[in-house]
PDB file of C-alpha atoms in Angstrom:
ATOM      1  CA  MET A   1       0.310   0.183   0.235  1.00  0.00           C
ATOM      2  CA  LYS A   2       2.839   2.484   0.978  1.00  0.00           C
ATOM      3  CA  ARG A   3       4.463   1.727  -2.510  1.00  0.00           C
ATOM      4  CA  PHE A   4       1.183   2.505  -4.127  1.00  0.00           C
ATOM      5  CA  LEU A   5       0.909   5.911  -1.991  1.00  0.00           C
ATOM      6  CA  TYR A   6       4.324   6.745  -3.399  1.00  0.00           C
ATOM      7  CA  LEU A   7       3.458   5.829  -6.883  1.00  0.00           C
ATOM      8  CA  LEU A   8       0.676   8.457  -6.871  1.00  0.00           C
ATOM      9  CA  LEU A   9       2.633  10.970  -5.320  1.00  0.00           C
ATOM     10  CA  ALA A  10       5.447  10.951  -8.159  1.00  0.00           C
ATOM     11  CA  LEU A  11       2.708  11.010 -10.846  1.00  0.00           C
ATOM     12  CA  PRO A  12       2.604  14.925 -10.625  1.00  0.00           C
ATOM     13  CA  LEU A  13       6.373  15.175 -10.936  1.00  0.00           C
ATOM     14  CA  LEU A  14       6.555  12.763 -13.836  1.00  0.00           C
ATOM     15  CA  GLY A  15       3.916  15.106 -15.587  1.00  0.00           C
ATOM     16  CA  ILE A  16       5.871  18.107 -15.032  1.00  0.00           C
ATOM     17  CA  PHE A  17       9.249  16.366 -16.739  1.00  0.00           C
ATOM     18  CA  ALA A  18       7.187  15.001 -19.365  1.00  0.00           C
ATOM     19  CA  ALA A  19       5.565  18.687 -20.099  1.00  0.00           C
ATOM     20  CA  SER A  20       8.864  20.439 -20.317  1.00  0.00           C
ATOM     21  CA  CYS A  21       9.297  19.989 -23.984  1.00  0.00           C
ATOM     22  CA  SER A  22      11.447  22.697 -26.042  1.00  0.00           C
ATOM     23  CA  ASP A  23      11.603  24.099 -28.997  1.00  0.00           C
ATOM     24  CA  ASP A  24      15.091  24.347 -29.476  1.00  0.00           C
ATOM     25  CA  ASP A  25      15.272  22.654 -33.031  1.00  0.00           C
ATOM     26  CA  LYS A  26      12.919  25.375 -34.364  1.00  0.00           C
ATOM     27  CA  ASP A  27      14.319  28.910 -35.608  1.00  0.00           C
ATOM     28  CA  LEU A  28      12.258  32.094 -35.269  1.00  0.00           C
ATOM     29  CA  PRO A  29       9.991  33.164 -38.134  1.00  0.00           C
ATOM     30  CA  ASN A  30      11.684  34.600 -41.591  1.00  0.00           C
ATOM     31  CA  VAL A  31       9.550  37.104 -42.692  1.00  0.00           C
ATOM     32  CA  THR A  32       9.629  40.548 -43.724  1.00  0.00           C
ATOM     33  CA  LEU A  33       6.914  43.195 -43.303  1.00  0.00           C
ATOM     34  CA  SER A  34       5.144  45.403 -45.800  1.00  0.00           C
ATOM     35  CA  MET A  35       3.448  48.483 -44.430  1.00  0.00           C
ATOM     36  CA  GLU A  36       0.976  50.649 -46.571  1.00  0.00           C
ATOM     37  CA  TYR A  37       0.747  54.155 -45.574  1.00  0.00           C
ATOM     38  CA  SER A  38      -1.248  57.378 -46.684  1.00  0.00           C
ATOM     39  CA  GLY A  39      -1.409  60.916 -45.476  1.00  0.00           C
ATOM     40  CA  ALA A  40       1.938  61.802 -45.165  1.00  0.00           C
ATOM     41  CA  THR A  41       5.377  61.249 -47.359  1.00  0.00           C
ATOM     42  CA  TYR A  42       8.067  59.147 -46.726  1.00  0.00           C
ATOM     43  CA  ALA A  43      11.963  59.909 -47.352  1.00  0.00           C
ATOM     44  CA  ASP A  44      15.338  58.757 -45.595  1.00  0.00           C
ATOM     45  CA  GLY A  45      13.210  56.531 -42.965  1.00  0.00           C
ATOM     46  CA  VAL A  46      11.345  59.482 -41.698  1.00  0.00           C
ATOM     47  CA  PHE A  47       7.548  60.075 -42.315  1.00  0.00           C
ATOM     48  CA  THR A  48       6.542  63.990 -42.933  1.00  0.00           C
ATOM     49  CA  VAL A  49       3.210  65.204 -42.049  1.00  0.00           C
ATOM     50  CA  GLU A  50       1.616  68.304 -41.905  1.00  0.00           C
ATOM     51  CA  GLN A  51       0.030  69.031 -38.646  1.00  0.00           C
ATOM     52  CA  GLY A  52      -3.768  68.325 -39.191  1.00  0.00           C
ATOM     53  CA  ASP A  53      -3.273  65.712 -41.144  1.00  0.00           C
ATOM     54  CA  THR A  54      -3.857  62.383 -40.110  1.00  0.00           C
ATOM     55  CA  LEU A  55      -0.841  59.913 -40.848  1.00  0.00           C
ATOM     56  CA  SER A  56      -2.698  56.479 -41.540  1.00  0.00           C
ATOM     57  CA  ILE A  57      -1.568  52.984 -41.353  1.00  0.00           C
ATOM     58  CA  ASP A  58      -3.726  51.067 -43.853  1.00  0.00           C
ATOM     59  CA  ALA A  59      -2.049  47.889 -43.942  1.00  0.00           C
ATOM     60  CA  LEU A  60       0.486  45.563 -42.179  1.00  0.00           C
ATOM     61  CA  LYS A  61       1.210  42.438 -44.024  1.00  0.00           C
ATOM     62  CA  VAL A  62       4.104  39.684 -43.159  1.00  0.00           C
ATOM     63  CA  ILE A  63       5.478  38.517 -46.138  1.00  0.00           C
ATOM     64  CA  PRO A  64       7.445  34.942 -45.747  1.00  0.00           C
ATOM     65  CA  ALA A  65      10.951  34.475 -47.273  1.00  0.00           C
ATOM     66  CA  GLU A  66      11.071  32.618 -50.341  1.00  0.00           C
ATOM     67  CA  GLY A  67      11.200  28.834 -49.604  1.00  0.00           C
ATOM     68  CA  THR A  68       9.484  29.160 -46.289  1.00  0.00           C
ATOM     69  CA  LYS A  69       5.863  28.465 -45.306  1.00  0.00           C
ATOM     70  CA  GLU A  70       3.179  30.891 -44.406  1.00  0.00           C
ATOM     71  CA  ALA A  71       3.129  33.032 -41.715  1.00  0.00           C
ATOM     72  CA  THR A  72       0.598  35.725 -39.851  1.00  0.00           C
ATOM     73  CA  LEU A  73       1.064  38.065 -37.282  1.00  0.00           C
ATOM     74  CA  GLY A  74      -1.134  38.356 -34.002  1.00  0.00           C
ATOM     75  CA  PRO A  75      -2.501  41.864 -32.376  1.00  0.00           C
ATOM     76  CA  VAL A  76      -0.251  44.846 -33.357  1.00  0.00           C
ATOM     77  CA  THR A  77       0.446  47.294 -30.778  1.00  0.00           C
ATOM     78  CA  TYR A  78       1.295  50.878 -32.089  1.00  0.00           C
ATOM     79  CA  TYR A  79       2.782  53.421 -29.755  1.00  0.00           C
ATOM     80  CA  LEU A  80       3.812  57.127 -30.488  1.00  0.00           C
ATOM     81  CA  ASP A  81       6.898  58.161 -28.213  1.00  0.00           C
ATOM     82  CA  ASN A  82       5.957  55.034 -26.190  1.00  0.00           C
ATOM     83  CA  LEU A  83       2.601  56.249 -25.303  1.00  0.00           C
ATOM     84  CA  LEU A  84      -0.117  53.732 -26.398  1.00  0.00           C
ATOM     85  CA  LEU A  85      -2.323  54.743 -29.066  1.00  0.00           C
ATOM     86  CA  GLY A  86      -3.632  51.556 -29.813  1.00  0.00           C
ATOM     87  CA  THR A  87      -3.869  47.907 -30.555  1.00  0.00           C
ATOM     88  CA  THR A  88      -5.519  46.290 -33.480  1.00  0.00           C
ATOM     89  CA  PRO A  89      -6.408  42.670 -33.521  1.00  0.00           C
ATOM     90  CA  VAL A  90      -7.930  42.198 -36.818  1.00  0.00           C
ATOM     91  CA  GLU A  91      -6.177  42.385 -40.418  1.00  0.00           C
ATOM     92  CA  PRO A  92      -5.149  44.707 -41.996  1.00  0.00           C
ATOM     93  CA  PHE A  93      -3.785  46.149 -38.847  1.00  0.00           C
ATOM     94  CA  ALA A  94      -4.615  49.383 -39.598  1.00  0.00           C
ATOM     95  CA  ILE A  95      -4.539  52.610 -37.346  1.00  0.00           C
ATOM     96  CA  ALA A  96      -5.116  56.427 -37.716  1.00  0.00           C
ATOM     97  CA  ILE A  97      -2.875  58.635 -36.162  1.00  0.00           C
ATOM     98  CA  PRO A  98      -4.361  62.593 -36.206  1.00  0.00           C
ATOM     99  CA  THR A  99      -1.823  65.349 -35.695  1.00  0.00           C
ATOM    100  CA  ASP A 100      -4.097  68.175 -34.886  1.00  0.00           C
ATOM    101  CA  ASN A 101      -3.325  68.298 -30.942  1.00  0.00           C
ATOM    102  CA  LEU A 102       0.688  66.927 -31.793  1.00  0.00           C
ATOM    103  CA  PRO A 103       2.621  70.188 -31.568  1.00  0.00           C
ATOM    104  CA  VAL A 104       5.338  70.189 -34.599  1.00  0.00           C
ATOM    105  CA  GLY A 105       8.283  68.572 -33.766  1.00  0.00           C
ATOM    106  CA  LYS A 106       9.712  64.824 -33.980  1.00  0.00           C
ATOM    107  CA  TYR A 107       8.336  62.028 -32.404  1.00  0.00           C
ATOM    108  CA  VAL A 108       8.942  57.951 -33.064  1.00  0.00           C
ATOM    109  CA  LEU A 109       5.987  55.854 -34.088  1.00  0.00           C
ATOM    110  CA  GLN A 110       6.870  52.173 -32.750  1.00  0.00           C
ATOM    111  CA  ALA A 111       4.825  48.688 -33.618  1.00  0.00           C
ATOM    112  CA  SER A 112       5.316  45.321 -31.930  1.00  0.00           C
ATOM    113  CA  ALA A 113       3.418  41.779 -32.793  1.00  0.00           C
ATOM    114  CA  ASN A 114       3.841  38.361 -32.535  1.00  0.00           C
ATOM    115  CA  ILE A 115       4.809  36.814 -35.625  1.00  0.00           C
ATOM    116  CA  PHE A 116       3.413  33.122 -36.107  1.00  0.00           C
ATOM    117  CA  GLN A 117       4.896  31.076 -38.671  1.00  0.00           C
ATOM    118  CA  VAL A 118       4.419  27.187 -39.865  1.00  0.00           C
ATOM    119  CA  GLY A 119       7.321  24.756 -38.800  1.00  0.00           C
ATOM    120  CA  LYS A 120       8.801  27.814 -36.600  1.00  0.00           C
ATOM    121  CA  SER A 121       8.729  29.242 -32.991  1.00  0.00           C
ATOM    122  CA  VAL A 122       6.857  32.058 -31.905  1.00  0.00           C
ATOM    123  CA  GLY A 123       8.858  35.317 -32.801  1.00  0.00           C
ATOM    124  CA  PHE A 124       8.399  38.818 -31.418  1.00  0.00           C
ATOM    125  CA  GLY A 125       8.487  41.726 -33.994  1.00  0.00           C
ATOM    126  CA  VAL A 126       9.472  45.288 -33.343  1.00  0.00           C
ATOM    127  CA  PHE A 127       9.868  48.335 -35.750  1.00  0.00           C
ATOM    128  CA  ALA A 128      10.009  51.988 -35.233  1.00  0.00           C
ATOM    129  CA  TYR A 129       9.697  55.047 -37.831  1.00  0.00           C
ATOM    130  CA  LYS A 130      10.467  58.765 -37.428  1.00  0.00           C
ATOM    131  CA  ILE A 131       7.971  61.299 -37.689  1.00  0.00           C
ATOM    132  CA  ASN A 132       8.161  64.809 -38.411  1.00  0.00           C
ATOM    133  CA  VAL A 133       5.110  66.711 -37.829  1.00  0.00           C
ATOM    134  CA  ILE A 134       5.442  70.052 -39.708  1.00  0.00           C
ATOM    135  CA  GLU A 135       3.767  73.311 -39.928  1.00  0.00           C
ATOM    136  CA  ASN A 136       0.418  73.226 -42.055  1.00  0.00           C
ATOM    137  CA  GLN A 137       2.188  74.732 -45.575  1.00  0.00           C
ATOM    138  CA  ASN A 138      -1.720  75.766 -46.505  1.00  0.00           C
ATOM    139  CA  THR A 139      -0.517  75.843 -50.232  1.00  0.00           C
ATOM    140  CA  GLY A 140      -4.119  75.930 -51.749  1.00  0.00           C
ATOM    141  CA  ASP A 141      -3.600  72.331 -53.371  1.00  0.00           C
ATOM    142  CA  ASP A 142      -6.166  69.968 -52.379  1.00  0.00           C
ATOM    143  CA  ASP A 143      -4.048  67.035 -52.208  1.00  0.00           C
ATOM    144  CA  SER A 144      -1.842  67.704 -49.087  1.00  0.00           C
ATOM    145  CA  GLY A 145      -1.727  64.777 -46.881  1.00  0.00           C
ATOM    146  CA  ASN A 146      -2.976  62.630 -49.975  1.00  0.00           C
ATOM    147  CA  ASN A 147       0.482  60.894 -50.005  1.00  0.00           C
ATOM    148  CA  SER A 148       0.639  57.232 -49.990  1.00  0.00           C
ATOM    149  CA  GLY A 149       3.195  54.294 -50.389  1.00  0.00           C
ATOM    150  CA  VAL A 150       4.212  51.017 -49.460  1.00  0.00           C
ATOM    151  CA  VAL A 151       7.518  50.877 -47.250  1.00  0.00           C
ATOM    152  CA  THR A 152       9.176  47.606 -45.803  1.00  0.00           C
ATOM    153  CA  PRO A 153      10.354  48.297 -41.737  1.00  0.00           C
ATOM    154  CA  GLU A 154      13.290  47.080 -40.423  1.00  0.00           C
ATOM    155  CA  THR A 155      11.944  44.345 -38.136  1.00  0.00           C
ATOM    156  CA  LYS A 156      13.496  43.177 -35.047  1.00  0.00           C
ATOM    157  CA  ILE A 157      12.467  39.554 -34.343  1.00  0.00           C
ATOM    158  CA  THR A 158      13.235  38.042 -31.080  1.00  0.00           C
ATOM    159  CA  GLU A 159      11.939  34.784 -29.467  1.00  0.00           C
ATOM    160  CA  HIS A 160      10.370  37.067 -26.295  1.00  0.00           C
ATOM    161  CA  GLU A 161       9.040  40.773 -25.621  1.00  0.00           C
TER     162      GLU A 161
END
């Protein structure tokens, strides 16, 4: 009876050792990101937006490296100068950043998300862009702030936050 009792007490320990498997043989996701934006101009790694216009991140897409399997993003969290702007859990992970109340100056836009790729460990991706808010030029053109494009952010992927 004592042996049976000891065996019952040892079973939870066996479960702990069996559950501690590892993904050491898997590496981090091999992907790049593509970001579609509007409402600003982009040059030399800096978004320039006129005060009063809205910088929009229209879509954030994950692109698997050639020869690798499909990948996706978890919820994307955006920050402006380390202050939370919001989290978007649904593709295309869009967010609008109004500049009406931002003083003219330089800011940093940051985004972070988990990156999932078939056959790889979960990765945590972070990227950042500089934003330069300038005074409204008021040139009379109706197309101010209507600039758009696609950029490829340099993303740092790690195995944890």
